[in-house]
C-alpha cells in the first residue's frame, strides 16, 4: 500500500494530544523514527529508542529549529513534518479579544509557518519529503462562534496550497487534513463543564451535522495523516482532504 516508513524520520507537533499521539503510534508501527514535540512535559513519556521528545512552544522559531536539529542528531535527517499542534477557541466575533486573536493565530498559524520554514531546507536537500498540516472543516465553511478558529484554519489551507506549489519541483509534497468533529480528551474536558443533559444535547447536535452521525476517532484522522505523508499519496500535493463524515458534502 506504500505506507511503509522504514528508516524515515518524522516530526510531529502536538504529539501529547489525542490525534498527535495516534500519529506517533502509527508512524512507529510503520517503521519510522519520530521527534515528538509538545508544550506539555507529559510528551516526555513517549521517549524511546525510536522516539526523541522535545518540550517547547510551537509558535517559537527556536523550538522549530531545535526539533529539526534533534531529528538530525538522533536519526540522521528528516523526511516528514506533521504540523498538528493547535488550540481551539469558541467565541462570538464581538466577544473575541485582541489578545485571544494574537495568541491563537500565533499557535495555529505561526506554528505551522516556523516549523515548515525550519524543515523545508532539509527536505529539499534530501531530495524531497512530505508536510502534512492539520486544517479543519472550520477553515472551509462558516461556523457561528468560530471566527478566530476558522480564520486560523483557513490560513492553514492557503499556507498548504502555496507551499505545495512553491516546493513541488523540489520533491516536497504539502497537503492538509480538514477533520470534522473528533472525539478527544479536549472535547471530553469541554463537555465535562456542562450539566449532563446539556452535554448530551451538545454532542447530539454536533453528531447531527455529520451525515455519518458521529464524531471521528483520533485514530481515524491519524490514518489520513499517515496516508498523506506516505509514498501511497505520491501524486497528491496541495490537497485539502476533508475527513469529516460528510459534513462539507451537504
mmCIF file of C-alpha atoms in Angstrom:
data_model
loop_
_atom_site.group_PDB
_atom_site.id
_atom_site.type_symbol
_atom_site.label_atom_id
_atom_site.label_comp_id
_atom_site.label_asym_id
_atom_site.label_seq_id
_atom_site.Cartn_x
_atom_site.Cartn_y
_atom_site.Cartn_z
ATOM 1 C CA UNK A 1 0.000 0.000 0.000
ATOM 2 C CA UNK A 2 3.030 2.320 0.173
ATOM 3 C CA UNK A 3 2.510 3.101 3.854
ATOM 4 C CA UNK A 4 5.984 1.935 4.866
ATOM 5 C CA UNK A 5 8.203 4.410 6.710
ATOM 6 C CA UNK A 6 11.169 2.162 7.450
ATOM 7 C CA UNK A 7 14.238 4.324 8.005
ATOM 8 C CA UNK A 8 12.251 7.556 7.673
ATOM 9 C CA UNK A 9 12.084 10.282 10.316
ATOM 10 C CA UNK A 10 9.099 12.470 11.135
ATOM 11 C CA UNK A 11 8.482 15.460 13.397
ATOM 12 C CA UNK A 12 5.015 15.549 14.964
ATOM 13 C CA UNK A 13 3.902 18.676 16.816
ATOM 14 C CA UNK A 14 1.178 18.451 19.442
ATOM 15 C CA UNK A 15 2.335 14.881 19.993
ATOM 16 C CA UNK A 16 0.905 14.604 23.521
ATOM 17 C CA UNK A 17 -2.662 15.125 22.285
ATOM 18 C CA UNK A 18 -5.200 12.641 21.002
ATOM 19 C CA UNK A 19 -4.574 12.893 17.266
ATOM 20 C CA UNK A 20 -0.871 13.664 17.679
ATOM 21 C CA UNK A 21 -0.376 10.637 19.904
ATOM 22 C CA UNK A 22 -2.132 8.408 17.373
ATOM 23 C CA UNK A 23 0.021 9.791 14.554
ATOM 24 C CA UNK A 24 3.147 8.967 16.562
ATOM 25 C CA UNK A 25 1.861 5.458 17.271
ATOM 26 C CA UNK A 26 1.039 4.727 13.630
ATOM 27 C CA UNK A 27 4.347 6.118 12.397
ATOM 28 C CA UNK A 28 6.208 3.861 14.801
ATOM 29 C CA UNK A 29 4.173 0.855 13.684
ATOM 30 C CA UNK A 30 5.077 1.707 10.091
ATOM 31 C CA UNK A 31 8.798 1.751 10.943
ATOM 32 C CA UNK A 32 9.510 5.468 11.304
ATOM 33 C CA UNK A 33 11.624 7.340 13.807
ATOM 34 C CA UNK A 34 9.782 10.230 15.421
ATOM 35 C CA UNK A 35 10.585 13.553 17.060
ATOM 36 C CA UNK A 36 7.547 14.083 19.296
ATOM 37 C CA UNK A 37 7.078 17.732 20.245
ATOM 38 C CA UNK A 38 4.586 19.312 22.630
ATOM 39 C CA UNK A 39 4.389 22.216 25.072
ATOM 40 C CA UNK A 40 3.249 19.780 27.761
ATOM 41 C CA UNK A 41 6.030 17.924 29.623
ATOM 42 C CA UNK A 42 3.943 14.721 29.501
ATOM 43 C CA UNK A 43 5.245 14.266 25.951
ATOM 44 C CA UNK A 44 8.500 13.048 27.539
ATOM 45 C CA UNK A 45 6.711 9.820 28.421
ATOM 46 C CA UNK A 46 6.898 8.882 24.729
ATOM 47 C CA UNK A 47 10.717 8.877 24.765
ATOM 48 C CA UNK A 48 12.260 5.664 23.438
ATOM 49 C CA UNK A 49 14.756 4.139 21.017
ATOM 50 C CA UNK A 50 12.863 5.482 18.017
ATOM 51 C CA UNK A 51 11.207 8.462 19.684
ATOM 52 C CA UNK A 52 13.034 11.641 20.665
ATOM 53 C CA UNK A 53 10.900 14.067 22.645
ATOM 54 C CA UNK A 54 11.016 17.848 22.799
ATOM 55 C CA UNK A 55 9.144 20.153 25.164
ATOM 56 C CA UNK A 56 8.656 23.548 23.553
ATOM 57 C CA UNK A 57 6.283 26.246 22.389
ATOM 58 C CA UNK A 58 5.163 25.529 18.823
ATOM 59 C CA UNK A 59 4.999 29.226 17.903
ATOM 60 C CA UNK A 60 8.665 29.782 18.782
ATOM 61 C CA UNK A 61 11.087 29.573 15.870
ATOM 62 C CA UNK A 62 13.747 28.289 18.259
ATOM 63 C CA UNK A 63 11.527 25.289 19.086
ATOM 64 C CA UNK A 64 11.123 24.527 15.389
ATOM 65 C CA UNK A 65 14.871 24.738 14.803
ATOM 66 C CA UNK A 66 15.509 22.502 17.821
ATOM 67 C CA UNK A 67 13.068 19.877 16.514
ATOM 68 C CA UNK A 68 14.804 19.737 13.134
ATOM 69 C CA UNK A 69 18.231 19.577 14.764
ATOM 70 C CA UNK A 70 17.050 16.797 17.085
ATOM 71 C CA UNK A 71 15.864 14.797 14.072
ATOM 72 C CA UNK A 72 19.294 15.158 12.504
ATOM 73 C CA UNK A 73 21.245 14.347 15.668
ATOM 74 C CA UNK A 74 19.215 11.310 16.729
ATOM 75 C CA UNK A 75 18.124 9.866 13.394
ATOM 76 C CA UNK A 76 20.299 11.390 10.684
ATOM 77 C CA UNK A 77 17.786 13.571 8.875
ATOM 78 C CA UNK A 78 14.167 14.451 8.287
ATOM 79 C CA UNK A 79 11.578 13.146 5.823
ATOM 80 C CA UNK A 80 8.163 14.142 7.187
ATOM 81 C CA UNK A 81 6.725 17.057 9.147
ATOM 82 C CA UNK A 82 3.258 16.803 10.697
ATOM 83 C CA UNK A 83 2.027 20.224 11.833
ATOM 84 C CA UNK A 84 -0.640 19.040 14.254
ATOM 85 C CA UNK A 85 -0.435 21.346 17.289
ATOM 86 C CA UNK A 86 -3.353 23.750 17.662
ATOM 87 C CA UNK A 87 -5.661 25.493 20.079
ATOM 88 C CA UNK A 88 -9.445 25.922 19.833
ATOM 89 C CA UNK A 89 -11.455 28.998 20.808
ATOM 90 C CA UNK A 90 -15.250 29.068 20.567
ATOM 91 C CA UNK A 91 -16.443 32.666 20.901
ATOM 92 C CA UNK A 92 -18.744 35.029 19.014
ATOM 93 C CA UNK A 93 -16.999 37.717 16.974
ATOM 94 C CA UNK A 94 -17.799 40.620 19.300
ATOM 95 C CA UNK A 95 -16.629 38.687 22.369
ATOM 96 C CA UNK A 96 -13.231 37.813 20.888
ATOM 97 C CA UNK A 97 -10.392 39.906 22.327
ATOM 98 C CA UNK A 98 -7.253 41.080 20.571
ATOM 99 C CA UNK A 99 -5.132 39.032 22.969
ATOM 100 C CA UNK A 100 -7.093 35.889 22.102
ATOM 101 C CA UNK A 101 -6.682 36.664 18.402
ATOM 102 C CA UNK A 102 -2.912 37.138 18.714
ATOM 103 C CA UNK A 103 -2.409 34.008 20.817
ATOM 104 C CA UNK A 104 -4.460 31.648 18.680
ATOM 105 C CA UNK A 105 -3.024 32.931 15.409
ATOM 106 C CA UNK A 106 0.479 32.501 16.806
ATOM 107 C CA UNK A 107 -0.162 28.917 17.899
ATOM 108 C CA UNK A 108 -2.248 27.700 14.965
ATOM 109 C CA UNK A 109 -0.710 29.660 12.090
ATOM 110 C CA UNK A 110 2.744 30.892 13.074
ATOM 111 C CA UNK A 111 3.488 27.429 14.474
ATOM 112 C CA UNK A 112 2.908 25.890 11.036
ATOM 113 C CA UNK A 113 4.988 28.612 9.379
ATOM 114 C CA UNK A 114 8.062 28.409 11.628
ATOM 115 C CA UNK A 115 8.156 24.598 11.620
ATOM 116 C CA UNK A 116 7.735 24.392 7.851
ATOM 117 C CA UNK A 117 10.386 27.075 7.341
ATOM 118 C CA UNK A 118 12.793 25.141 9.569
ATOM 119 C CA UNK A 119 12.084 21.777 7.929
ATOM 120 C CA UNK A 120 11.957 22.687 4.236
ATOM 121 C CA UNK A 121 15.692 23.250 3.554
ATOM 122 C CA UNK A 122 16.499 19.779 4.887
ATOM 123 C CA UNK A 123 13.629 18.159 2.988
ATOM 124 C CA UNK A 124 14.858 19.800 -0.206
ATOM 125 C CA UNK A 125 18.452 18.727 0.436
ATOM 126 C CA UNK A 126 17.281 15.135 0.924
ATOM 127 C CA UNK A 127 15.570 15.222 -2.469
ATOM 128 C CA UNK A 128 12.036 15.574 -1.177
ATOM 129 C CA UNK A 129 9.653 14.683 1.616
ATOM 130 C CA UNK A 130 6.191 15.423 2.907
ATOM 131 C CA UNK A 131 4.491 18.007 5.082
ATOM 132 C CA UNK A 132 1.006 17.350 6.445
ATOM 133 C CA UNK A 133 -0.854 20.243 8.062
ATOM 134 C CA UNK A 134 -3.895 19.962 10.314
ATOM 135 C CA UNK A 135 -6.643 22.197 8.950
ATOM 136 C CA UNK A 136 -10.344 21.815 9.781
ATOM 137 C CA UNK A 137 -13.805 21.948 8.267
ATOM 138 C CA UNK A 138 -13.962 25.243 10.173
ATOM 139 C CA UNK A 139 -11.434 26.572 7.670
ATOM 140 C CA UNK A 140 -13.682 25.564 4.768
ATOM 141 C CA UNK A 141 -17.136 26.639 5.949
ATOM 142 C CA UNK A 142 -18.683 29.400 8.014
ATOM 143 C CA UNK A 143 -19.446 28.251 11.554
ATOM 144 C CA UNK A 144 -21.054 30.693 14.025
ATOM 145 C CA UNK A 145 -18.918 31.355 17.067
ATOM 146 C CA UNK A 146 -15.718 30.274 15.332
ATOM 147 C CA UNK A 147 -14.438 33.447 13.686
ATOM 148 C CA UNK A 148 -10.987 33.180 15.239
ATOM 149 C CA UNK A 149 -10.529 29.420 14.929
ATOM 150 C CA UNK A 150 -11.945 29.413 11.382
ATOM 151 C CA UNK A 151 -9.630 32.244 10.335
ATOM 152 C CA UNK A 152 -6.618 30.337 11.643
ATOM 153 C CA UNK A 153 -7.582 27.119 9.882
ATOM 154 C CA UNK A 154 -8.416 28.976 6.681
ATOM 155 C CA UNK A 155 -4.901 30.397 6.796
ATOM 156 C CA UNK A 156 -3.512 26.866 7.048
ATOM 157 C CA UNK A 157 -5.464 25.866 3.939
ATOM 158 C CA UNK A 158 -3.768 28.659 1.978
ATOM 159 C CA UNK A 159 -0.341 28.018 3.505
ATOM 160 C CA UNK A 160 -0.680 24.411 2.366
ATOM 161 C CA UNK A 161 -1.549 25.381 -1.199
ATOM 162 C CA UNK A 162 1.190 27.987 -1.560
ATOM 163 C CA UNK A 163 3.942 25.769 -0.146
ATOM 164 C CA UNK A 164 2.764 22.873 -2.325
ATOM 165 C CA UNK A 165 3.201 24.979 -5.456
ATOM 166 C CA UNK A 166 6.480 26.557 -4.329
ATOM 167 C CA UNK A 167 8.190 23.258 -3.482
ATOM 168 C CA UNK A 168 6.672 20.767 -5.921
ATOM 169 C CA UNK A 169 9.710 20.932 -8.207
ATOM 170 C CA UNK A 170 11.917 20.166 -5.196
ATOM 171 C CA UNK A 171 10.053 16.929 -4.492
ATOM 172 C CA UNK A 172 8.311 18.149 -1.340
ATOM 173 C CA UNK A 173 4.600 17.348 -1.142
ATOM 174 C CA UNK A 174 2.425 19.530 1.113
ATOM 175 C CA UNK A 175 -1.138 18.504 1.992
ATOM 176 C CA UNK A 176 -3.642 19.112 4.761
ATOM 177 C CA UNK A 177 -6.333 17.172 6.584
ATOM 178 C CA UNK A 178 -9.574 19.008 7.362
ATOM 179 C CA UNK A 179 -11.320 16.949 10.044
ATOM 180 C CA UNK A 180 -14.844 17.371 11.279
ATOM 181 C CA UNK A 181 -15.587 16.831 14.970
ATOM 182 C CA UNK A 182 -13.120 14.471 16.682
ATOM 183 C CA UNK A 183 -13.670 12.584 19.923
ATOM 184 C CA UNK A 184 -10.656 13.606 22.026
ATOM 185 C CA UNK A 185 -9.826 14.381 25.641
ATOM 186 C CA UNK A 186 -10.107 18.061 24.754
ATOM 187 C CA UNK A 187 -13.742 17.573 23.723
ATOM 188 C CA UNK A 188 -14.476 15.463 26.783
ATOM 189 C CA UNK A 189 -12.967 18.096 29.075
ATOM 190 C CA UNK A 190 -15.058 20.817 27.451
ATOM 191 C CA UNK A 191 -18.230 18.758 27.841
ATOM 192 C CA UNK A 192 -17.439 17.964 31.473
ATOM 193 C CA UNK A 193 -18.033 21.619 32.358
ATOM 194 C CA UNK A 194 -21.674 21.348 31.244
ATOM 195 C CA UNK A 195 -24.620 19.791 33.085
ATOM 196 C CA UNK A 196 -25.101 16.188 31.944
ATOM 197 C CA UNK A 197 -28.305 16.830 29.974
ATOM 198 C CA UNK A 198 -26.779 19.868 28.271
ATOM 199 C CA UNK A 199 -23.649 17.910 27.381
ATOM 200 C CA UNK A 200 -25.748 15.168 25.772
ATOM 201 C CA UNK A 201 -27.643 17.762 23.754
ATOM 202 C CA UNK A 202 -24.387 19.365 22.599
ATOM 203 C CA UNK A 203 -22.991 16.007 21.456
ATOM 204 C CA UNK A 204 -26.217 15.114 19.636
ATOM 205 C CA UNK A 205 -26.262 18.494 17.877
ATOM 206 C CA UNK A 206 -22.694 18.095 16.617
ATOM 207 C CA UNK A 207 -23.291 14.500 15.528
ATOM 208 C CA UNK A 208 -26.366 15.591 13.572
ATOM 209 C CA UNK A 209 -24.227 17.956 11.498
ATOM 210 C CA UNK A 210 -22.274 14.976 10.140
ATOM 211 C CA UNK A 211 -24.108 12.622 7.730
ATOM 212 C CA UNK A 212 -22.283 9.653 9.281
ATOM 213 C CA UNK A 213 -23.950 10.692 12.554
ATOM 214 C CA UNK A 214 -20.954 10.598 14.857
ATOM 215 C CA UNK A 215 -17.608 12.076 15.855
ATOM 216 C CA UNK A 216 -14.405 10.799 14.265
ATOM 217 C CA UNK A 217 -11.948 8.935 16.442
ATOM 218 C CA UNK A 218 -8.405 10.255 16.760
ATOM 219 C CA UNK A 219 -7.153 7.085 15.076
ATOM 220 C CA UNK A 220 -9.341 7.686 12.013
ATOM 221 C CA UNK A 221 -7.842 11.129 11.477
ATOM 222 C CA UNK A 222 -4.320 9.878 12.187
ATOM 223 C CA UNK A 223 -4.689 7.258 9.442
ATOM 224 C CA UNK A 224 -5.452 10.012 6.925
ATOM 225 C CA UNK A 225 -2.353 11.908 8.095
ATOM 226 C CA UNK A 226 -0.248 8.780 7.660
ATOM 227 C CA UNK A 227 -1.585 8.225 4.138
ATOM 228 C CA UNK A 228 -0.787 11.798 3.061
ATOM 229 C CA UNK A 229 2.726 11.532 4.494
ATOM 230 C CA UNK A 230 3.364 8.216 2.757
ATOM 231 C CA UNK A 231 4.516 7.189 -0.743
ATOM 232 C CA UNK A 232 0.949 5.944 -1.321
ATOM 233 C CA UNK A 233 -0.023 9.618 -1.773
ATOM 234 C CA UNK A 234 2.813 10.296 -4.208
ATOM 235 C CA UNK A 235 0.647 12.297 -6.658
ATOM 236 C CA UNK A 236 -1.108 14.375 -4.009
ATOM 237 C CA UNK A 237 0.139 17.839 -3.224
ATOM 238 C CA UNK A 238 -1.808 20.971 -2.378
ATOM 239 C CA UNK A 239 -4.790 18.808 -1.440
ATOM 240 C CA UNK A 240 -7.120 19.584 1.460
ATOM 241 C CA UNK A 241 -8.615 16.240 2.447
ATOM 242 C CA UNK A 242 -11.928 16.630 4.267
ATOM 243 C CA UNK A 243 -12.068 13.746 6.740
ATOM 244 C CA UNK A 244 -15.388 14.958 8.064
ATOM 245 C CA UNK A 245 -18.050 12.274 7.947
ATOM 246 C CA UNK A 246 -19.747 14.069 5.041
ATOM 247 C CA UNK A 247 -20.014 17.461 6.774
ATOM 248 C CA UNK A 248 -18.800 19.519 3.798
ATOM 249 C CA UNK A 249 -20.697 17.398 1.254
ATOM 250 C CA UNK A 250 -24.029 18.894 2.290
#
